[in-house]
Coordinates of C-alpha atoms in Angstrom, one line a residue:
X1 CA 5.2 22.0 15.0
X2 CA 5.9 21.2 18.5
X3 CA 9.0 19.3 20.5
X4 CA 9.5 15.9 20.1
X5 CA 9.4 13.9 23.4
X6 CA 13.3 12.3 23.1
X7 CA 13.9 10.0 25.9
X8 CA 16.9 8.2 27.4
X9 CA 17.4 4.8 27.3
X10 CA 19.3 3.5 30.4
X11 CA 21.0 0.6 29.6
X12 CA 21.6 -1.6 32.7
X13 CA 24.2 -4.1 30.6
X14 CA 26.3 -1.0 30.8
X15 CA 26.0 0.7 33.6
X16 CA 25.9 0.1 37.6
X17 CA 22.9 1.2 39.2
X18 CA 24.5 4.4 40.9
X19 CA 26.0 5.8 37.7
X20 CA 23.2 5.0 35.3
X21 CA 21.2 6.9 37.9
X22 CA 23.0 10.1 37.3
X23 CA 23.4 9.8 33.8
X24 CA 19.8 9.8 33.4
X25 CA 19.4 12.8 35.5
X26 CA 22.0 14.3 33.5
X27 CA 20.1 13.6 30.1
X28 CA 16.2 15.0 31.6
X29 CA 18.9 18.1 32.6
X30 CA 20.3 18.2 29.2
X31 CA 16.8 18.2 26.9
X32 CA 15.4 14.7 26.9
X33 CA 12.3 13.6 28.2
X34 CA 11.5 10.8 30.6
X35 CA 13.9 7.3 30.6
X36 CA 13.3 3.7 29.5
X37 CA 15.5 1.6 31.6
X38 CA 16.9 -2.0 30.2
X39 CA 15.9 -5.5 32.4
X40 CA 18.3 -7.4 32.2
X41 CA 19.4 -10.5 34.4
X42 CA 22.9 -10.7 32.4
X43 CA 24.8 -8.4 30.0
X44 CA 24.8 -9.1 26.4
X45 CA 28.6 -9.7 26.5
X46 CA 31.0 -9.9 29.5
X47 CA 32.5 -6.6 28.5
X48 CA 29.5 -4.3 28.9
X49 CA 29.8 -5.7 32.8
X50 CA 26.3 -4.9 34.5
X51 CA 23.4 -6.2 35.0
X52 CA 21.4 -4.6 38.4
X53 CA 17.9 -4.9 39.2
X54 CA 15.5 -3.1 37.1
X55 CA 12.9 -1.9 39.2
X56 CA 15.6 -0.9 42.0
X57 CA 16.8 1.5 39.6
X58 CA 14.1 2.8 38.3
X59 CA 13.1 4.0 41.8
X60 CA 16.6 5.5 42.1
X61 CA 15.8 7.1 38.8
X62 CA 12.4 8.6 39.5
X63 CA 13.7 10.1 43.0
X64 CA 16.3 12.6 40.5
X65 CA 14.0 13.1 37.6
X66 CA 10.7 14.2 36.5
X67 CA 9.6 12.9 33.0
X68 CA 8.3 9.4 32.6
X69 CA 10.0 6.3 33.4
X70 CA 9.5 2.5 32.8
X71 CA 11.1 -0.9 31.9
X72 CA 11.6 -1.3 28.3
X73 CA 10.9 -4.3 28.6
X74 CA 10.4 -6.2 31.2
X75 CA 9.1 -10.1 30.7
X76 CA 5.9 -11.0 33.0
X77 CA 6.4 -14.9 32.4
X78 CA 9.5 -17.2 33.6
X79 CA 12.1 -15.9 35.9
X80 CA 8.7 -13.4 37.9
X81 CA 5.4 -14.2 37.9
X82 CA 3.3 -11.8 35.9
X83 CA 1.2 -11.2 39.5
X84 CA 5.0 -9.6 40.7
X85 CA 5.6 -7.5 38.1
X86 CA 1.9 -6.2 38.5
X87 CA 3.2 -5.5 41.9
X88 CA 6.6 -3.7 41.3
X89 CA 4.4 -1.5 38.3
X90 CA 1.5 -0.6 40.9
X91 CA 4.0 0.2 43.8
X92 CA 6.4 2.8 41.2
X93 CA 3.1 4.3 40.0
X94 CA 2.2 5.1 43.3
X95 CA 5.0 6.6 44.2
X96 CA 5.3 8.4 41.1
X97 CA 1.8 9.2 39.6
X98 CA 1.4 10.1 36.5
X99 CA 4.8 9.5 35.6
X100 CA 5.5 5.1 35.1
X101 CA 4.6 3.3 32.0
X102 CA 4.6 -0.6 32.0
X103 CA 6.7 -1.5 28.8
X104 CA 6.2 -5.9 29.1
X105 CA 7.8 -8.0 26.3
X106 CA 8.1 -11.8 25.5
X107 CA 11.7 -12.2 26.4
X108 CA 14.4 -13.8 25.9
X109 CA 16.7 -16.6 27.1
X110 CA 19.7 -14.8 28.0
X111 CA 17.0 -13.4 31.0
X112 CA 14.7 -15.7 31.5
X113 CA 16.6 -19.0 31.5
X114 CA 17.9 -18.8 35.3
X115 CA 15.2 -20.2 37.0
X116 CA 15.4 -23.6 34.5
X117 CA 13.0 -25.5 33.1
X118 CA 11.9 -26.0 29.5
X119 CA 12.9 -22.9 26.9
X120 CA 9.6 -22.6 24.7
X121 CA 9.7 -21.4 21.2
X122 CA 8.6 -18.3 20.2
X123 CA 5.1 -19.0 19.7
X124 CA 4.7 -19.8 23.1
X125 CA 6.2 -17.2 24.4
X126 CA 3.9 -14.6 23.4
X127 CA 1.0 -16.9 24.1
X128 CA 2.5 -16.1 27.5
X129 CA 3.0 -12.9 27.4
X130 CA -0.6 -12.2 26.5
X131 CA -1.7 -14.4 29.1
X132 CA 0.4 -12.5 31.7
X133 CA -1.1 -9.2 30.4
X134 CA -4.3 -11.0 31.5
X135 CA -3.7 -11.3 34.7
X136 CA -1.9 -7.8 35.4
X137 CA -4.7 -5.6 33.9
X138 CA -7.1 -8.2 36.6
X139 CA -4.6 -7.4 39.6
X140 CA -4.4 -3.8 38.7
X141 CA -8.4 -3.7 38.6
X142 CA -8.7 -5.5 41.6
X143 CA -6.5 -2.5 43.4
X144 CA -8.9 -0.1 42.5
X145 CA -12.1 -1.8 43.4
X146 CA -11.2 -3.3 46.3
X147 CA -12.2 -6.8 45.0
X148 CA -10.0 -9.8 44.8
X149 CA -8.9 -11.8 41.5
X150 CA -8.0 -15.2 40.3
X151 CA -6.8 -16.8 37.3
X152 CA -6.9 -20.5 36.6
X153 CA -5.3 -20.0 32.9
X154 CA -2.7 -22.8 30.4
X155 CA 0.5 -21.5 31.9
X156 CA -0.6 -19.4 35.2
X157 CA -2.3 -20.0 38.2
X158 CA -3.0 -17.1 40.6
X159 CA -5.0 -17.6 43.7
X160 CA -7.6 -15.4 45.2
X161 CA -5.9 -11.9 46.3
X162 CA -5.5 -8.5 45.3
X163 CA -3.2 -5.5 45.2
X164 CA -2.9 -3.3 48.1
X165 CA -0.9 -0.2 47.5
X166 CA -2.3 1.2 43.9
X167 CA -1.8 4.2 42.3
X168 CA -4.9 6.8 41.4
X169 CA -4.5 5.6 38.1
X170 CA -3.1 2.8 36.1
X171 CA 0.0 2.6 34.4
X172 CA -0.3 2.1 30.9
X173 CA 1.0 -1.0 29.3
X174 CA 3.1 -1.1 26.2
X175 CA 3.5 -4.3 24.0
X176 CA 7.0 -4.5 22.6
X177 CA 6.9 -6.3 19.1
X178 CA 8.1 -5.9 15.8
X179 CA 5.8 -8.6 14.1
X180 CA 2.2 -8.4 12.4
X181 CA 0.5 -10.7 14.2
X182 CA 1.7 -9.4 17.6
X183 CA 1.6 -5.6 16.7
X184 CA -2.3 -6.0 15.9
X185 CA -3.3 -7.7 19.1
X186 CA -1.0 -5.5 20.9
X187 CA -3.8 -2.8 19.0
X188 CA -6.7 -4.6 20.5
X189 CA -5.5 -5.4 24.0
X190 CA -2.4 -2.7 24.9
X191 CA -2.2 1.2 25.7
X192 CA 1.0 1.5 23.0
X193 CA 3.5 -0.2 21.7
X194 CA 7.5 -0.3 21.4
X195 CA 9.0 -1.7 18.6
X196 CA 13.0 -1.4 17.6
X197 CA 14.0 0.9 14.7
X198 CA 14.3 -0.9 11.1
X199 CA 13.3 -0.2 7.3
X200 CA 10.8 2.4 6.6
X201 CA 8.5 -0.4 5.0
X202 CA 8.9 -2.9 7.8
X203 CA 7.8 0.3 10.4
X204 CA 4.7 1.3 8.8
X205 CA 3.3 -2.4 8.5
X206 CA 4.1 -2.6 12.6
X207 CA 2.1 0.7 13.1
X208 CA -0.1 -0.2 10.3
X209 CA -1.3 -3.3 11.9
X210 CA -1.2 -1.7 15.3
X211 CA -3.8 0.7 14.0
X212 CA -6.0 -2.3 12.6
X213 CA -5.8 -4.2 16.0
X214 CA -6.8 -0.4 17.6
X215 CA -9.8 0.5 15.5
X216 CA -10.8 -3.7 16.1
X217 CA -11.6 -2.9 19.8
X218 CA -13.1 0.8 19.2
X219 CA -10.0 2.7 20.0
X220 CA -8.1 5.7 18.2
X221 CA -4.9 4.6 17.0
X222 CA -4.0 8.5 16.6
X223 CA -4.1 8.7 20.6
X224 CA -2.1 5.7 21.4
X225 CA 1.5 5.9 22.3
X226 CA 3.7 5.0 19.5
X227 CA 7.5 4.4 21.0
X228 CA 10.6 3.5 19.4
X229 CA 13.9 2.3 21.3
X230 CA 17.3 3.6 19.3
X231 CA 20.6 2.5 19.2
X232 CA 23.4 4.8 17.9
X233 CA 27.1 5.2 18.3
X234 CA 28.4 8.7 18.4
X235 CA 31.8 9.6 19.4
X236 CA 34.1 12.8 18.8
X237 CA 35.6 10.8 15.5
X238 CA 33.6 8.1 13.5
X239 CA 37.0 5.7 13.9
X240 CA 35.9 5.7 17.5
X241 CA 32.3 5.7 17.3
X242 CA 32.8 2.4 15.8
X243 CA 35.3 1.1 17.8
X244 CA 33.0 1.8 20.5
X245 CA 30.2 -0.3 18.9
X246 CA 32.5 -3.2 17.8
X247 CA 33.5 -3.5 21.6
X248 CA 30.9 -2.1 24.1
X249 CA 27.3 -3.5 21.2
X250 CA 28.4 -6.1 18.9
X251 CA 25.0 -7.6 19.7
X252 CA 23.7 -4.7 17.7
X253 CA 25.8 -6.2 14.5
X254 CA 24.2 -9.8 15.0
X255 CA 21.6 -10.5 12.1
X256 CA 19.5 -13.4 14.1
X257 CA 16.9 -13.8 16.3
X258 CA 18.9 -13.7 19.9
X259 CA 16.3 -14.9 21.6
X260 CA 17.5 -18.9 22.4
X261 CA 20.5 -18.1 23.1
X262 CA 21.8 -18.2 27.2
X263 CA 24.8 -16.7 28.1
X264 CA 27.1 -13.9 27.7
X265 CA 29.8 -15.6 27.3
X266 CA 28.2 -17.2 24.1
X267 CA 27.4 -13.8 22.7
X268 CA 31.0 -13.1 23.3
X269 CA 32.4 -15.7 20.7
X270 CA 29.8 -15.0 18.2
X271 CA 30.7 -11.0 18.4
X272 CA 34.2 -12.2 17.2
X273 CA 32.5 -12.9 14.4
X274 CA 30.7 -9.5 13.7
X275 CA 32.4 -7.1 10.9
X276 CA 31.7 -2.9 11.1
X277 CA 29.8 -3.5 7.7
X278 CA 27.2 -5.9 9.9
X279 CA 26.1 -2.7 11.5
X280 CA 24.8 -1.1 8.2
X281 CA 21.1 -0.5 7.7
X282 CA 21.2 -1.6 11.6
X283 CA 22.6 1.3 13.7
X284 CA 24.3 5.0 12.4
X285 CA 27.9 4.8 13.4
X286 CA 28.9 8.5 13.3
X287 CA 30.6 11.4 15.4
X288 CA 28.1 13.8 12.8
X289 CA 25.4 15.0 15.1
X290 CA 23.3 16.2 12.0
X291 CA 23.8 12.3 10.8
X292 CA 22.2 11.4 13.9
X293 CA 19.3 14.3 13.8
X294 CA 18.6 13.2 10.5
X295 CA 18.1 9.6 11.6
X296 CA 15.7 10.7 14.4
X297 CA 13.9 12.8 13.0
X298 CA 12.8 10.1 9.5
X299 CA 11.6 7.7 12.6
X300 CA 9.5 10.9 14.2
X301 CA 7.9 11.6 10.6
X302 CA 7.2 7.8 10.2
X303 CA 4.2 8.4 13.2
X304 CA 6.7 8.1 16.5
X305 CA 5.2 9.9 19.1
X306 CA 8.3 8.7 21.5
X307 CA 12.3 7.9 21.1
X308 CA 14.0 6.4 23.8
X309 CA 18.1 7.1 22.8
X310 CA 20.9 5.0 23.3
X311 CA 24.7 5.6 22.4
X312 CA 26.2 2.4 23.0
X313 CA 29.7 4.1 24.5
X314 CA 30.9 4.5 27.3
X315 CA 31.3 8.4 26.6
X316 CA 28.0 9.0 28.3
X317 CA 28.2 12.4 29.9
X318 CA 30.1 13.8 26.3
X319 CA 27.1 12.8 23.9
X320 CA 24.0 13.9 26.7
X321 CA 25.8 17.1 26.2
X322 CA 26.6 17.3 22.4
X323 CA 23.0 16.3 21.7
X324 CA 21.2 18.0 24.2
X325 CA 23.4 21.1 22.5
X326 CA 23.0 19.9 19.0
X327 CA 20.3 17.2 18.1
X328 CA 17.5 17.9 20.4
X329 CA 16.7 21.5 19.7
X330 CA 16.6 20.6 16.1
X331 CA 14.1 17.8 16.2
X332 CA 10.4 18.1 15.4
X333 CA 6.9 16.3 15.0

């Protein structure tokens, strides 16, 4: 058996960019292994209060740590041009080889809405996502042969260019998804995928088709990252772990697709709505490390090969240490 790799996720809805900075140098000092930082334009609800620049933190980030880092996710299609994201990915890489992963994802209208224009459906949206994905892997080629790229495709247009500052190697790329359809092509045309946690039966037909989509375009599935984003609510007493879901992650009680909806403000009328039973089945609620190991660990023996953990509190610097004390040392693949 060896150690799990048990990441932090940095939620920027929560957190400034200076503090969510040191909390995820306190969590790689703690036990856990690399961060996956949130991009987010606006907060799910007012009350979680933050909303800064993804890719600024995540330089901010890499300067205090040393395990892996990445967006998770970031959306290549309305409010930045899949050609700038390509960009922001190349320039982190190169200033932190070997360590930045490029998580991309379909998004959603609370994000992307800003710059206006007509809201697709969901369809459409991964049409453009995979068309995005396109045109980064091009732009990242182009940096390392020198040649320039163009793209004349149904929703982007890129004129002749290429990067300039590359790393030595690629990022990978990693499809977020929790559909068939999307999980197999994210198999044929990704390095990995990220998908959020959910039924044992609705997991294994993800990874299941992820595997298909692999083996399709002559890769090994076995090989391919495998990464899972967690929410959980731990707190010294379970009255206050949920108190501290009901107020700082209703979102995480809301049983629809989120996707259409705009603002925060929105969210925070619909979260009047959510009840502490809306979180069963959804996210453990409980000031029981073991409760939360046990969790973790049925997602690591379900094929994850990385977690990315988030405690939806604002008790931060209390539960990097109570884990890093009492779940991570415990955990095994």
């Amino acid at each position: 058996m060896s150690s799990p790799h048990i990441g932090y996720a940095a939620m920027l809805e929560q957190f400034g960019p200076i503090e969510v900075t040191g909390y995820s140098a306190a969590a790689e000092a703690a036990g856990f292994t690399g961060v996956m930082a949130a991009d987010h334009f606006q907060p799910w609800v007012p009350q979680q209060g933050s909303a800064p620049f993804v890719w600024n933190v995540l330089t901010a980030i890499g300067a205090r740590t040393q395990g892996d880092l990445g967006p998770g996710v970031t959306c290549p299609s309305f409010k930045m041009h899949p050609a700038i994201v390509a960009q922001a990915s190349a320039t982190l890489a190169a200033m932190y080889p070997g360590r930045h992963w490029l998580g991309l994802g379909a998004g959603e209208a609370l994000n992307e809405h800003v710059v206006g224009g007509y809201w697709p459906e969901g369809p459409e949206r991964s049409a453009r996502m995979w068309e995005a994905l396109e045109i980064i892997k091009k732009l990242f080629a182009s940096g390392r042969t020198g040649k320039e790229t163009k793209h004349a495709g149904r929703y982007f247009q890129l004129e002749t260019c290429r990067l300039w500052t590359v790393p030595e190697q690629d990022p990978e790329i990693y499809i977020a998804t929790a559909g068939p359809l999307n999980a197999k092509r994210t198999g044929r045309l990704a390095d990995g995928i990220i998908t959020p946690g959910a039924a044992p039966a609705k997991i294994e037909m993800v990874l299941g088709k992820f595997a298909e989509g692999a083996r399709e375009a002559g890769k090994d599935p076995e090989t391919m990252p495998k990464i899972l984003q967690l929410h959980l609510s731990w707190a010294e007493t379970d009255e206050q772990a949920l108190a501290n879901a009901m107020t700082e992650w209703p979102n995480g009680g809301m049983k629809f697709d989120k996707g259409d909806i705009r603002s925060p403000y929105h969210f925070e009328q619909m979260a009047k709505l959510v009840r502490p039973e809306d979180f069963d089945g959804r996210m453990v609620i409980s000031a029981d490390p073991d409760v939360h190991r046990a969790e973790i660990q049925r997602y690591l023996d379900l094929g994850f090969d990385r977690i990315y953990l988030h405690n939806v509190g604002r008790n931060q610097t209390e539960w990097i240490e109570a884990f890093g004390r009492e779940v991570l040392p415990k955990l095994s693949r």
